[in-house]
Structure formats: C-alpha cells, structure tokens
Coordinates of C-alpha atoms in Angstrom, one line a residue:
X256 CA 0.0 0.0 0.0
X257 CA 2.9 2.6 1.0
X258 CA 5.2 1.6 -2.1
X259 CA 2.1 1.9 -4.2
X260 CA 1.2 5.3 -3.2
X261 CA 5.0 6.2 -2.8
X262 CA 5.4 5.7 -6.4
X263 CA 2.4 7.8 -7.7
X264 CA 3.2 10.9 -5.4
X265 CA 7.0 10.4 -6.6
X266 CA 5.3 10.3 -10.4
X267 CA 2.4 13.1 -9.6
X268 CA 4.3 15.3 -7.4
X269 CA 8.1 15.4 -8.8
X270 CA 6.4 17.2 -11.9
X271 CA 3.9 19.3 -9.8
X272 CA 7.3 20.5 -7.8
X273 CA 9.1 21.4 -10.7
X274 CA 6.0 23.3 -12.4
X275 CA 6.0 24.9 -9.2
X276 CA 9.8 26.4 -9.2
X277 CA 9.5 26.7 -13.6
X278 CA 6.6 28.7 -13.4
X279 CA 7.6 31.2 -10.4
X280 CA 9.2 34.8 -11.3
X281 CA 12.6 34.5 -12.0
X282 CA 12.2 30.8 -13.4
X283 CA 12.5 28.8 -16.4
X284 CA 9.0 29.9 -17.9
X285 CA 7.7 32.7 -15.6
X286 CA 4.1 32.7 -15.3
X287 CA 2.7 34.1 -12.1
X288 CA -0.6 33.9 -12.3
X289 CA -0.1 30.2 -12.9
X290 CA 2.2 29.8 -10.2
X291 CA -0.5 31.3 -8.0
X292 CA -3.4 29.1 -8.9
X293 CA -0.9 26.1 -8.6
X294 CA 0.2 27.0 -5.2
X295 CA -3.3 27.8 -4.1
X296 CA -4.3 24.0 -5.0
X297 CA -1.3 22.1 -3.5
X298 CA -1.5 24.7 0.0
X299 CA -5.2 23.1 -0.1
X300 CA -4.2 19.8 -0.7
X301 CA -1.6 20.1 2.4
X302 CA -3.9 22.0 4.8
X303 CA -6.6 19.1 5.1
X304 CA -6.1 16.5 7.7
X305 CA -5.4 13.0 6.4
X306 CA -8.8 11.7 8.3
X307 CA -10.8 14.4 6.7
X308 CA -9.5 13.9 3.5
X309 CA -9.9 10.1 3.5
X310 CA -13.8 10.9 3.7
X311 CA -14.4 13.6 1.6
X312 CA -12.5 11.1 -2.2
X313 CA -14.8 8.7 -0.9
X314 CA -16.8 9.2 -4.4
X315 CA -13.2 9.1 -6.3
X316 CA -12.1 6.6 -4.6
X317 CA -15.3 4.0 -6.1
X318 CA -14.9 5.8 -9.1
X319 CA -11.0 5.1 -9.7
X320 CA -11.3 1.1 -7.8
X321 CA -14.6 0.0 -7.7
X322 CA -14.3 0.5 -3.6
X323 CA -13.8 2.1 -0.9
X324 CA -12.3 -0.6 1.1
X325 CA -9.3 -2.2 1.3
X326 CA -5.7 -1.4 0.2
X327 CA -6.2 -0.8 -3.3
X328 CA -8.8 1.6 -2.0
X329 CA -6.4 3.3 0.6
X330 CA -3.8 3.9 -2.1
X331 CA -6.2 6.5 -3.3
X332 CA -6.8 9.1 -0.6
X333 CA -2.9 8.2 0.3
X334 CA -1.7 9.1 -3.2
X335 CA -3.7 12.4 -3.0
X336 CA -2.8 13.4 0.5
X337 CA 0.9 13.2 -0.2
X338 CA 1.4 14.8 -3.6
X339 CA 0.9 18.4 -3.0
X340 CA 3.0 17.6 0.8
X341 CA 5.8 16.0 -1.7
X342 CA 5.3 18.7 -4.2
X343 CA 6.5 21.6 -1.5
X344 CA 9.6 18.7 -0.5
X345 CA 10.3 19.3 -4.3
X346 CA 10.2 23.0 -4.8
X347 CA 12.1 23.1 -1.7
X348 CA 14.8 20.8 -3.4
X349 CA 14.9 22.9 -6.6
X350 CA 15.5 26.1 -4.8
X351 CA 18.7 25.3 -3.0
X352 CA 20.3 24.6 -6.8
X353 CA 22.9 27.0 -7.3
X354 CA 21.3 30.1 -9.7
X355 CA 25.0 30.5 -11.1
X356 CA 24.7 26.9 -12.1
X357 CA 21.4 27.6 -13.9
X358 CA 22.5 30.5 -15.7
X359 CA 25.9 28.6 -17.4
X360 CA 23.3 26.6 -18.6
X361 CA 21.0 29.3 -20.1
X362 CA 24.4 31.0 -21.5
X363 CA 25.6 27.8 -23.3
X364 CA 22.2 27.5 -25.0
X365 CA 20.6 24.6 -23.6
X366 CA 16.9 24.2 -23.6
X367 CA 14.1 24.4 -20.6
X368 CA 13.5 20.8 -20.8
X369 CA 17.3 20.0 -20.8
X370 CA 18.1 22.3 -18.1
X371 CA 15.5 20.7 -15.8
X372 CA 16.4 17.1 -16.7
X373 CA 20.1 17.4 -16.7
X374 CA 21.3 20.5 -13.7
X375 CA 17.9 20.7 -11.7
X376 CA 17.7 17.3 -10.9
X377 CA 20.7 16.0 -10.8
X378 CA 21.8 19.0 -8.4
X379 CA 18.8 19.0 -6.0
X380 CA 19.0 14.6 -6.4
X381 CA 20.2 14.4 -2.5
X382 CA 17.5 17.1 -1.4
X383 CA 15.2 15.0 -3.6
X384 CA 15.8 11.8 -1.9
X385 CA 15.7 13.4 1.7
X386 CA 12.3 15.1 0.5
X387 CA 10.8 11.2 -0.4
X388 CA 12.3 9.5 2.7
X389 CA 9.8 12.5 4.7
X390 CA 7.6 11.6 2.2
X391 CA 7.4 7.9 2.9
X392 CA 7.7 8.6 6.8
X393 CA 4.6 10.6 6.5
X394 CA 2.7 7.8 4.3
X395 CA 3.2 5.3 7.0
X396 CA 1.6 7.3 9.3
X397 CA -1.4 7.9 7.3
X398 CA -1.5 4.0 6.1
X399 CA -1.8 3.4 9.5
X400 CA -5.0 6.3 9.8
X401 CA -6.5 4.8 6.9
X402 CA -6.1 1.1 8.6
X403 CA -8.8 2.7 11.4
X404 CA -11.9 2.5 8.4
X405 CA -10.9 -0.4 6.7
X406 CA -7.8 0.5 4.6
X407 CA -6.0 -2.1 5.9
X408 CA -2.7 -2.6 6.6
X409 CA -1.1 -2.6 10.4
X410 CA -3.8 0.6 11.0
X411 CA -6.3 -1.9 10.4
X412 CA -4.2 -4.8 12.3
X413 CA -4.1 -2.4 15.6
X414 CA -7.9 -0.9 15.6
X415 CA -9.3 -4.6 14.4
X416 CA -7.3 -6.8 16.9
X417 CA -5.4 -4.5 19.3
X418 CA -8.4 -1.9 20.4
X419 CA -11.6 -4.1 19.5
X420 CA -10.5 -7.0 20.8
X421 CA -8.5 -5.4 23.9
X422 CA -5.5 -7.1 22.6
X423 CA -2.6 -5.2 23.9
X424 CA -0.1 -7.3 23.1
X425 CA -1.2 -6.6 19.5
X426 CA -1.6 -3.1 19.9
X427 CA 2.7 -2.6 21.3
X428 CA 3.8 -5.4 18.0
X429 CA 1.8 -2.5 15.9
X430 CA 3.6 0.3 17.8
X431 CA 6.6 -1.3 17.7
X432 CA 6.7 -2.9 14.1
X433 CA 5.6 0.9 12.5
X434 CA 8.5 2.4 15.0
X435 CA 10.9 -0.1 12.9
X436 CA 9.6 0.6 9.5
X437 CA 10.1 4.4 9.8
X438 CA 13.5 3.9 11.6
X439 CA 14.6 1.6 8.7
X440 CA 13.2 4.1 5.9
X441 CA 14.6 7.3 7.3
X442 CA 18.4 5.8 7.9
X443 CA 18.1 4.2 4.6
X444 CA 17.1 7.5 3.0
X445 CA 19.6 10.0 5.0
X446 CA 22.3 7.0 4.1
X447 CA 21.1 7.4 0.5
X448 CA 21.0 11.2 0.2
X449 CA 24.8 11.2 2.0
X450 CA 26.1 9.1 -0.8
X451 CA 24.9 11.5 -3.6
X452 CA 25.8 14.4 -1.6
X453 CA 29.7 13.2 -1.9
X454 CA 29.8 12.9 -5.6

C-alpha cells in the first residue's frame, strides 16, 4: 500500500514541484498567475487533515477502484494526501540549486527541458531523496490512519485486533513494528541522500 502510493506521489508530485519552481518569477517559464493558482491547489491539498480527506475522495475513490475498502482503496486518498505535501519537498529541493549553475546553462544555449532534466535534478538529487524519505515517513503514518476505516494494513491490524479485541499485546507489536519501518526508511534514506551528496 505505501510503495504503491509512494510511487504515484513520486510520479504526480516530482512534476507538480518542478512546475511549481519553472513557473515562479525568476524561473524557467515565468508565469505568475499560474504559479498562484498552482500554489493555491497544493496549499489546499496540504492544509486538510489525512482523516478528513480520507472521507471527503470517498466518491473518487469508487470511481478510480470499484471500492472504498481495502488497500487498493487506501492507495487512493494516500496518493492524493501526499502529492501536494511531496510537491513543496520538491520546490524546496529545486530552490537550494545554485542560480550561477542555472544560468551557465542558459548562456551555453541549452533548452528548458534540458536544463531541468540534466542540472535541476541531478543537483537537487540528495535534497530529492531526503524530501521522499519525509515523504514515505509521513505515508506510513497515514496508512496506519486509513487502517482505522478499513484501509487495511497494520492501521487496520491495531484498531481490528489490538483496540476491538482489547489485545494489547497486539496493539505494542503494531507500535513497535511501524516504529521499525520508519527507523529503517529514514536511515536508509539519509544514508542514500549522503552518498549523492559526496559525488
């Protein structure tokens, strides 16, 4: 369910970010009043809770899986909470790229595209990573919200057997199994963003 939803918000948002930094005053393509409306939308996106949001795709969610249950089902509402939160992780990335850097670029007559593709990403690659291992950190924790109406998952694992059933010894393997997975993803990704920062 997390992998899922990691990769769309990695496919969805890595664009979105980009737009978002392209589009600004000073960019690659200035357009303002684009770069407002954009902004607007993902500041939306970010300010609803997870819980909240969950509910309100309900009707997307059927429309895009045929359910609302389930993991498929979860992937949905996790997908769209964590694209515009991604999207900011992005812009964020793209603005610590050295301007200088940009404008050698611009002066030896390479295109928008090709500027993007080959100095904004490769430069901002270990902010990048850093930005998905928050990224993934965050979608554990709302896998485990959408586990508490039926997403599944060790959310569902916890609420189903752990606080239903008064299970506690369920409820501290939960705690302690989602403790690991985050521990394991955020030293795996601040290893990873190390290594790129070196070369």
């Amino acid at each position: 369910m997390v992998a899922m939803a990691t990769l769309l918000t990695a496919v969805f948002g890595l664009p979105l970010g980009v737009l978002l930094v392209t589009a600004d005053r000073g960019g690659l393509t200035p357009a303002p009043g684009f770069k407002a409306v954009l902004g607007a939308v993902v500041n939306i996106g970010r300010s609803l809770p997870f819980i909240v949001l969950m509910v309100a795709v309900i009707p997307f969610t059927r429309l895009v899986t045929g359910t609302t249950i389930g993991t498929v089902a979860a992937v949905v509402p996790l997908t769209l909470g964590a694209v515009p939160f991604f999207a900011r992780l992005v812009e964020t990335a793209l603005r610590g790229v050295d301007r200088e850097v940009v404008e050698a670029a611009q002066a030896m007559g390479a295109r928008r595209l090709a500027i993007v593709g080959k100095v904004l990403l490769p430069e901002s690659l270990p902010g990048l990573v850093a930005g998905l291992t928050v990224t993934i950190v965050a979608l554990i924790g709302y896998s485990a919200m959408a586990g508490a109406i039926g997403g599944g998952g060790l959310g569902d694992l916890a609420v189903r057997y752990g606080y239903q059933r008064f299970d506690t010894a369920v409820m501290i393997i939960t705690v302690v199994l989602l403790i690991v997975i985050v521990q394991f993803v955020q030293s795996l990704g601040d290893l990873v963003a190390r290594r790129l920062d070196r070369k």
